[in-house]
């Protein structure tokens, strides 16, 4: 049988609409892809939803001629490998976030470059593992690459990390990675539910989003933050971050701004500011793309060793347009903790 003629279920869109509109995400039947080069063809078992899904789907005056499929967290089983694959074989269980410039994973089958996929943690279910890839890659790259934090408890002794928006998807994994690396973690949260979630993941202190950070840190005996990871409203928190960062410290944000940042606030401290976007490596096909494969495999080892746990909080079944619309609406409230996962096509 000619694979190119086979079809599969998917969820996607033609129009960019408010999530309350039934056509904002629709059930589809589209062509099943065929792997080439270093691509894996993955039979999708579970997916998760991230703020990037909501951002891409947000209402705009644009119509797609062919359906746009979203979804940048996938767990599944390799069904077929491209001719140049060396890292995986059919039957392997994988987890990954995919690439922003390719069709997303909200489909029965999905293509992904093997260099950005990892072996699924053996101790987790598909749903538990689906909560992790995008946020894990983001947190790992932000902490250990962009901020340059050493993976050494000895070197990090006495050093502090402030995470702004600690209870969300990225914060939930960043807390755990930072504690593994030996840092003291201060998380910001605004509700008792999010505060308790962050504490349960290992945050040493919780402070408020809405008050100056440094005064709250001083109140618990901390003079500054050696590192800051901003996961919420970069502009809103910028002056407070500049005040709280240590001399020669470093700040990383994953949240784009609609207005310029005043970098002069960092000058006297010789502090560093950097961005993290986990899609950079796949978007630009960087020579070190395989680092995402490696860090996902290392995270799987940490999970299977009991060092890190899944950040799953909600499961919706099955994978269809109605449930994805529900998940998008939950994300849009800005009040979710952990991650929302969908599993099983019917």
GROMACS .gro file of C-alpha atoms in nm:
model
  346
    1UNK     CA    1   0.000   0.000   0.000
    2UNK     CA    2   0.122   0.351  -0.077
    3UNK     CA    3   0.179   0.524   0.257
    4UNK     CA    4   0.124   0.869   0.104
    5UNK     CA    5  -0.241   0.779   0.041
    6UNK     CA    6  -0.312   0.686   0.403
    7UNK     CA    7  -0.492   0.933   0.628
    8UNK     CA    8  -0.500   1.001   1.001
    9UNK     CA    9  -0.703   1.191   1.258
   10UNK     CA   10  -0.581   1.532   1.371
   11UNK     CA   11  -0.699   1.850   1.539
   12UNK     CA   12  -0.621   2.182   1.377
   13UNK     CA   13  -0.756   2.508   1.244
   14UNK     CA   14  -0.819   2.712   0.931
   15UNK     CA   15  -0.922   3.032   1.111
   16UNK     CA   16  -0.767   3.200   1.415
   17UNK     CA   17  -1.061   3.249   1.650
   18UNK     CA   18  -1.156   3.296   2.013
   19UNK     CA   19  -1.140   2.957   2.187
   20UNK     CA   20  -1.514   2.978   2.263
   21UNK     CA   21  -1.582   2.946   1.889
   22UNK     CA   22  -1.633   2.583   1.775
   23UNK     CA   23  -1.417   2.643   1.465
   24UNK     CA   24  -1.119   2.762   1.672
   25UNK     CA   25  -1.000   2.400   1.681
   26UNK     CA   26  -1.166   2.132   1.469
   27UNK     CA   27  -1.142   1.757   1.414
   28UNK     CA   28  -0.971   1.671   1.086
   29UNK     CA   29  -0.876   1.381   0.863
   30UNK     CA   30  -0.542   1.458   0.695
   31UNK     CA   31  -0.269   1.275   0.509
   32UNK     CA   32  -0.043   1.051   0.715
   33UNK     CA   33   0.319   1.167   0.676
   34UNK     CA   34   0.613   0.956   0.559
   35UNK     CA   35   0.956   0.990   0.728
   36UNK     CA   36   1.262   1.099   0.531
   37UNK     CA   37   1.616   1.188   0.635
   38UNK     CA   38   1.652   1.183   1.015
   39UNK     CA   39   1.278   1.196   1.085
   40UNK     CA   40   1.094   0.950   1.304
   41UNK     CA   41   0.730   0.864   1.231
   42UNK     CA   42   0.572   0.845   1.577
   43UNK     CA   43   0.234   0.695   1.665
   44UNK     CA   44   0.107   0.952   1.912
   45UNK     CA   45  -0.015   0.826   2.252
   46UNK     CA   46  -0.038   1.146   2.458
   47UNK     CA   47   0.011   1.519   2.410
   48UNK     CA   48   0.017   1.822   2.634
   49UNK     CA   49  -0.084   2.185   2.594
   50UNK     CA   50   0.143   2.484   2.655
   51UNK     CA   51   0.102   2.863   2.643
   52UNK     CA   52   0.270   2.858   2.300
   53UNK     CA   53  -0.031   2.666   2.163
   54UNK     CA   54  -0.262   2.942   2.286
   55UNK     CA   55  -0.032   3.212   2.150
   56UNK     CA   56  -0.015   3.058   1.801
   57UNK     CA   57  -0.392   2.997   1.794
   58UNK     CA   58  -0.485   3.346   1.920
   59UNK     CA   59  -0.738   3.542   1.708
   60UNK     CA   60  -0.588   3.718   1.406
   61UNK     CA   61  -0.700   3.822   1.058
   62UNK     CA   62  -0.554   3.525   0.875
   63UNK     CA   63  -0.694   3.212   0.712
   64UNK     CA   64  -0.499   2.893   0.635
   65UNK     CA   65  -0.553   2.724   0.298
   66UNK     CA   66  -0.448   2.390   0.446
   67UNK     CA   67  -0.514   2.302   0.809
   68UNK     CA   68  -0.262   2.415   1.071
   69UNK     CA   69  -0.198   2.152   1.337
   70UNK     CA   70  -0.067   2.272   1.673
   71UNK     CA   71   0.087   2.081   1.962
   72UNK     CA   72   0.442   2.082   2.095
   73UNK     CA   73   0.458   1.799   2.346
   74UNK     CA   74   0.431   1.439   2.228
   75UNK     CA   75   0.481   1.092   2.372
   76UNK     CA   76   0.446   0.792   2.146
   77UNK     CA   77   0.600   0.489   1.980
   78UNK     CA   78   0.833   0.501   1.681
   79UNK     CA   79   0.653   0.332   1.393
   80UNK     CA   80   0.904   0.400   1.117
   81UNK     CA   81   1.243   0.571   1.083
   82UNK     CA   82   1.387   0.779   0.802
   83UNK     CA   83   1.686   0.636   0.610
   84UNK     CA   84   1.940   0.847   0.797
   85UNK     CA   85   1.823   0.770   1.153
   86UNK     CA   86   2.074   0.621   1.396
   87UNK     CA   87   1.937   0.702   1.743
   88UNK     CA   88   1.604   0.511   1.745
   89UNK     CA   89   1.436   0.205   1.597
   90UNK     CA   90   1.071   0.106   1.543
   91UNK     CA   91   0.906   0.017   1.873
   92UNK     CA   92   1.104   0.267   2.082
   93UNK     CA   93   0.899   0.487   2.317
   94UNK     CA   94   0.990   0.853   2.273
   95UNK     CA   95   0.905   1.194   2.417
   96UNK     CA   96   0.978   1.533   2.262
   97UNK     CA   97   0.852   1.887   2.196
   98UNK     CA   98   0.896   1.908   1.819
   99UNK     CA   99   0.964   2.215   1.604
  100UNK     CA  100   0.765   2.538   1.577
  101UNK     CA  101   0.807   2.559   1.197
  102UNK     CA  102   0.668   2.209   1.128
  103UNK     CA  103   0.320   2.057   1.177
  104UNK     CA  104   0.247   2.005   1.546
  105UNK     CA  105   0.179   1.680   1.726
  106UNK     CA  106  -0.198   1.698   1.772
  107UNK     CA  107  -0.239   1.412   1.525
  108UNK     CA  108  -0.243   1.032   1.526
  109UNK     CA  109   0.102   1.019   1.367
  110UNK     CA  110   0.376   1.281   1.375
  111UNK     CA  111   0.719   1.345   1.223
  112UNK     CA  112   1.007   1.463   1.440
  113UNK     CA  113   1.380   1.497   1.383
  114UNK     CA  114   1.543   1.231   1.600
  115UNK     CA  115   1.801   1.481   1.728
  116UNK     CA  116   1.534   1.659   1.935
  117UNK     CA  117   1.362   1.346   2.070
  118UNK     CA  118   1.451   1.145   2.379
  119UNK     CA  119   1.376   0.798   2.512
  120UNK     CA  120   1.063   0.816   2.729
  121UNK     CA  121   1.124   0.771   3.102
  122UNK     CA  122   1.055   0.402   3.163
  123UNK     CA  123   0.889   0.463   3.499
  124UNK     CA  124   0.624   0.703   3.364
  125UNK     CA  125   0.300   0.643   3.177
  126UNK     CA  126   0.255   0.814   2.840
  127UNK     CA  127   0.037   1.080   3.005
  128UNK     CA  128   0.289   1.146   3.281
  129UNK     CA  129   0.572   1.178   3.030
  130UNK     CA  130   0.374   1.404   2.796
  131UNK     CA  131   0.376   1.678   3.061
  132UNK     CA  132   0.752   1.715   3.039
  133UNK     CA  133   0.934   1.774   2.707
  134UNK     CA  134   0.879   2.141   2.619
  135UNK     CA  135   0.902   2.266   2.975
  136UNK     CA  136   1.200   2.044   3.055
  137UNK     CA  137   1.396   2.161   2.752
  138UNK     CA  138   1.309   2.523   2.828
  139UNK     CA  139   1.406   2.499   3.195
  140UNK     CA  140   1.725   2.299   3.129
  141UNK     CA  141   1.848   2.535   2.856
  142UNK     CA  142   1.756   2.844   3.059
  143UNK     CA  143   1.932   2.728   3.375
  144UNK     CA  144   2.234   2.537   3.255
  145UNK     CA  145   2.305   2.698   2.918
  146UNK     CA  146   2.166   3.055   2.906
  147UNK     CA  147   2.232   3.138   3.274
  148UNK     CA  148   2.544   2.919   3.282
  149UNK     CA  149   2.456   2.756   3.616
  150UNK     CA  150   2.698   2.469   3.679
  151UNK     CA  151   2.552   2.124   3.733
  152UNK     CA  152   2.743   2.100   4.059
  153UNK     CA  153   2.597   2.113   4.409
  154UNK     CA  154   2.939   2.205   4.546
  155UNK     CA  155   2.976   2.507   4.317
  156UNK     CA  156   2.618   2.621   4.378
  157UNK     CA  157   2.636   2.606   4.758
  158UNK     CA  158   2.496   2.929   4.901
  159UNK     CA  159   2.372   3.056   4.563
  160UNK     CA  160   2.013   3.155   4.498
  161UNK     CA  161   1.773   3.135   4.204
  162UNK     CA  162   1.457   3.346   4.187
  163UNK     CA  163   1.187   3.195   3.964
  164UNK     CA  164   0.909   3.435   3.865
  165UNK     CA  165   0.597   3.229   3.799
  166UNK     CA  166   0.719   2.920   3.979
  167UNK     CA  167   0.401   2.710   3.968
  168UNK     CA  168   0.349   2.704   3.593
  169UNK     CA  169   0.474   2.439   3.351
  170UNK     CA  170   0.833   2.563   3.313
  171UNK     CA  171   0.860   2.671   3.676
  172UNK     CA  172   0.746   2.329   3.795
  173UNK     CA  173   1.041   2.158   3.630
  174UNK     CA  174   1.287   2.446   3.686
  175UNK     CA  175   1.239   2.421   4.064
  176UNK     CA  176   1.329   2.053   4.056
  177UNK     CA  177   1.631   2.096   3.827
  178UNK     CA  178   1.759   2.386   4.036
  179UNK     CA  179   1.731   2.187   4.358
  180UNK     CA  180   1.911   1.896   4.190
  181UNK     CA  181   2.191   2.141   4.105
  182UNK     CA  182   2.212   2.253   4.470
  183UNK     CA  183   2.061   2.603   4.449
  184UNK     CA  184   1.842   2.777   4.704
  185UNK     CA  185   1.515   2.846   4.519
  186UNK     CA  186   1.283   3.141   4.574
  187UNK     CA  187   0.959   3.115   4.378
  188UNK     CA  188   0.693   3.376   4.317
  189UNK     CA  189   0.327   3.280   4.335
  190UNK     CA  190   0.000   3.465   4.383
  191UNK     CA  191  -0.241   3.205   4.526
  192UNK     CA  192  -0.228   2.949   4.806
  193UNK     CA  193  -0.278   2.666   4.554
  194UNK     CA  194   0.019   2.773   4.342
  195UNK     CA  195   0.232   2.841   4.650
  196UNK     CA  196   0.170   2.493   4.789
  197UNK     CA  197   0.242   2.334   4.451
  198UNK     CA  198   0.576   2.513   4.422
  199UNK     CA  199   0.672   2.425   4.779
  200UNK     CA  200   0.584   2.063   4.712
  201UNK     CA  201   0.829   2.059   4.422
  202UNK     CA  202   1.109   2.185   4.644
  203UNK     CA  203   1.099   2.567   4.646
  204UNK     CA  204   1.267   2.692   4.963
  205UNK     CA  205   1.079   3.023   4.983
  206UNK     CA  206   0.765   3.164   4.821
  207UNK     CA  207   0.719   3.539   4.772
  208UNK     CA  208   0.449   3.747   4.603
  209UNK     CA  209   0.443   3.849   4.237
  210UNK     CA  210   0.288   4.178   4.334
  211UNK     CA  211   0.542   4.328   4.576
  212UNK     CA  212   0.906   4.428   4.523
  213UNK     CA  213   1.115   4.111   4.529
  214UNK     CA  214   1.422   4.234   4.716
  215UNK     CA  215   1.239   4.348   5.030
  216UNK     CA  216   1.062   4.013   5.052
  217UNK     CA  217   1.391   3.828   5.005
  218UNK     CA  218   1.563   4.044   5.269
  219UNK     CA  219   1.282   3.957   5.509
  220UNK     CA  220   1.382   3.589   5.495
  221UNK     CA  221   1.754   3.663   5.519
  222UNK     CA  222   1.850   3.664   5.150
  223UNK     CA  223   2.051   3.963   5.025
  224UNK     CA  224   2.004   3.907   4.651
  225UNK     CA  225   1.949   3.646   4.378
  226UNK     CA  226   2.252   3.517   4.192
  227UNK     CA  227   2.021   3.407   3.910
  228UNK     CA  228   1.669   3.502   3.802
  229UNK     CA  229   1.445   3.302   3.567
  230UNK     CA  230   1.149   3.509   3.448
  231UNK     CA  231   0.850   3.305   3.330
  232UNK     CA  232   0.588   3.579   3.356
  233UNK     CA  233   0.545   3.941   3.237
  234UNK     CA  234   0.907   4.045   3.176
  235UNK     CA  235   0.834   4.418   3.150
  236UNK     CA  236   0.609   4.423   3.456
  237UNK     CA  237   0.878   4.267   3.674
  238UNK     CA  238   1.186   4.423   3.510
  239UNK     CA  239   1.268   4.692   3.767
  240UNK     CA  240   1.216   4.451   4.055
  241UNK     CA  241   1.441   4.195   3.885
  242UNK     CA  242   1.713   4.456   3.828
  243UNK     CA  243   1.695   4.551   4.195
  244UNK     CA  244   1.706   4.189   4.318
  245UNK     CA  245   1.982   4.054   4.094
  246UNK     CA  246   2.327   4.017   4.250
  247UNK     CA  247   2.627   4.206   4.116
  248UNK     CA  248   2.760   4.000   3.823
  249UNK     CA  249   2.441   3.793   3.833
  250UNK     CA  250   2.235   3.677   3.537
  251UNK     CA  251   1.870   3.707   3.433
  252UNK     CA  252   1.695   3.488   3.175
  253UNK     CA  253   1.342   3.538   3.043
  254UNK     CA  254   1.122   3.324   2.820
  255UNK     CA  255   0.848   3.590   2.787
  256UNK     CA  256   0.876   3.833   2.495
  257UNK     CA  257   0.809   4.201   2.552
  258UNK     CA  258   0.600   4.456   2.364
  259UNK     CA  259   0.828   4.739   2.472
  260UNK     CA  260   1.204   4.775   2.516
  261UNK     CA  261   1.375   4.679   2.840
  262UNK     CA  262   1.600   4.936   3.008
  263UNK     CA  263   1.923   4.738   3.012
  264UNK     CA  264   2.098   5.035   3.176
  265UNK     CA  265   1.946   4.913   3.504
  266UNK     CA  266   2.192   4.622   3.489
  267UNK     CA  267   2.503   4.820   3.395
  268UNK     CA  268   2.650   4.906   3.736
  269UNK     CA  269   2.605   4.548   3.847
  270UNK     CA  270   2.767   4.409   3.529
  271UNK     CA  271   2.467   4.177   3.521
  272UNK     CA  272   2.374   3.965   3.221
  273UNK     CA  273   2.039   3.940   3.045
  274UNK     CA  274   1.958   3.654   2.807
  275UNK     CA  275   1.658   3.503   2.630
  276UNK     CA  276   1.559   3.137   2.612
  277UNK     CA  277   1.348   2.992   2.333
  278UNK     CA  278   1.352   2.613   2.320
  279UNK     CA  279   1.266   2.612   1.948
  280UNK     CA  280   1.590   2.793   1.851
  281UNK     CA  281   1.790   2.477   1.783
  282UNK     CA  282   1.530   2.313   1.559
  283UNK     CA  283   1.429   2.640   1.387
  284UNK     CA  284   1.784   2.722   1.283
  285UNK     CA  285   1.907   2.361   1.252
  286UNK     CA  286   2.202   2.446   1.476
  287UNK     CA  287   2.503   2.212   1.473
  288UNK     CA  288   2.428   2.120   1.838
  289UNK     CA  289   2.061   2.020   1.786
  290UNK     CA  290   2.139   1.681   1.939
  291UNK     CA  291   2.180   1.848   2.280
  292UNK     CA  292   1.800   1.832   2.315
  293UNK     CA  293   1.811   1.455   2.258
  294UNK     CA  294   2.083   1.431   2.522
  295UNK     CA  295   1.912   1.646   2.785
  296UNK     CA  296   1.581   1.460   2.743
  297UNK     CA  297   1.765   1.131   2.793
  298UNK     CA  298   1.940   1.270   3.103
  299UNK     CA  299   1.607   1.394   3.238
  300UNK     CA  300   1.459   1.046   3.183
  301UNK     CA  301   1.746   0.905   3.389
  302UNK     CA  302   1.676   1.155   3.668
  303UNK     CA  303   1.306   1.071   3.662
  304UNK     CA  304   1.365   0.696   3.667
  305UNK     CA  305   1.608   0.751   3.957
  306UNK     CA  306   1.340   0.937   4.156
  307UNK     CA  307   1.522   1.273   4.148
  308UNK     CA  308   1.256   1.453   3.941
  309UNK     CA  309   0.884   1.387   3.912
  310UNK     CA  310   0.625   1.457   3.647
  311UNK     CA  311   0.444   1.791   3.657
  312UNK     CA  312   0.114   1.647   3.528
  313UNK     CA  313  -0.195   1.789   3.701
  314UNK     CA  314  -0.488   1.729   3.461
  315UNK     CA  315  -0.571   1.455   3.206
  316UNK     CA  316  -0.840   1.489   2.939
  317UNK     CA  317  -0.954   1.194   2.724
  318UNK     CA  318  -0.971   1.141   2.431
  319UNK     CA  319  -0.758   1.365   2.207
  320UNK     CA  320  -1.016   1.560   2.006
  321UNK     CA  321  -1.110   1.918   1.923
  322UNK     CA  322  -1.356   1.956   2.208
  323UNK     CA  323  -1.103   1.854   2.472
  324UNK     CA  324  -0.827   2.064   2.317
  325UNK     CA  325  -1.056   2.367   2.320
  326UNK     CA  326  -1.118   2.295   2.688
  327UNK     CA  327  -0.744   2.273   2.758
  328UNK     CA  328  -0.675   2.599   2.571
  329UNK     CA  329  -0.948   2.772   2.773
  330UNK     CA  330  -0.789   2.644   3.096
  331UNK     CA  331  -0.447   2.780   2.991
  332UNK     CA  332  -0.601   3.116   2.900
  333UNK     CA  333  -0.721   3.167   3.258
  334UNK     CA  334  -0.356   3.208   3.363
  335UNK     CA  335  -0.436   3.010   3.676
  336UNK     CA  336  -0.320   2.660   3.587
  337UNK     CA  337  -0.052   2.484   3.789
  338UNK     CA  338   0.163   2.209   3.640
  339UNK     CA  339   0.058   2.067   3.304
  340UNK     CA  340  -0.259   1.961   3.117
  341UNK     CA  341  -0.229   1.638   2.915
  342UNK     CA  342  -0.460   1.470   2.664
  343UNK     CA  343  -0.433   1.104   2.571
  344UNK     CA  344  -0.574   0.852   2.321
  345UNK     CA  345  -0.728   0.916   1.982
  346UNK     CA  346  -1.057   0.732   1.932
   0.00000   0.00000   0.00000
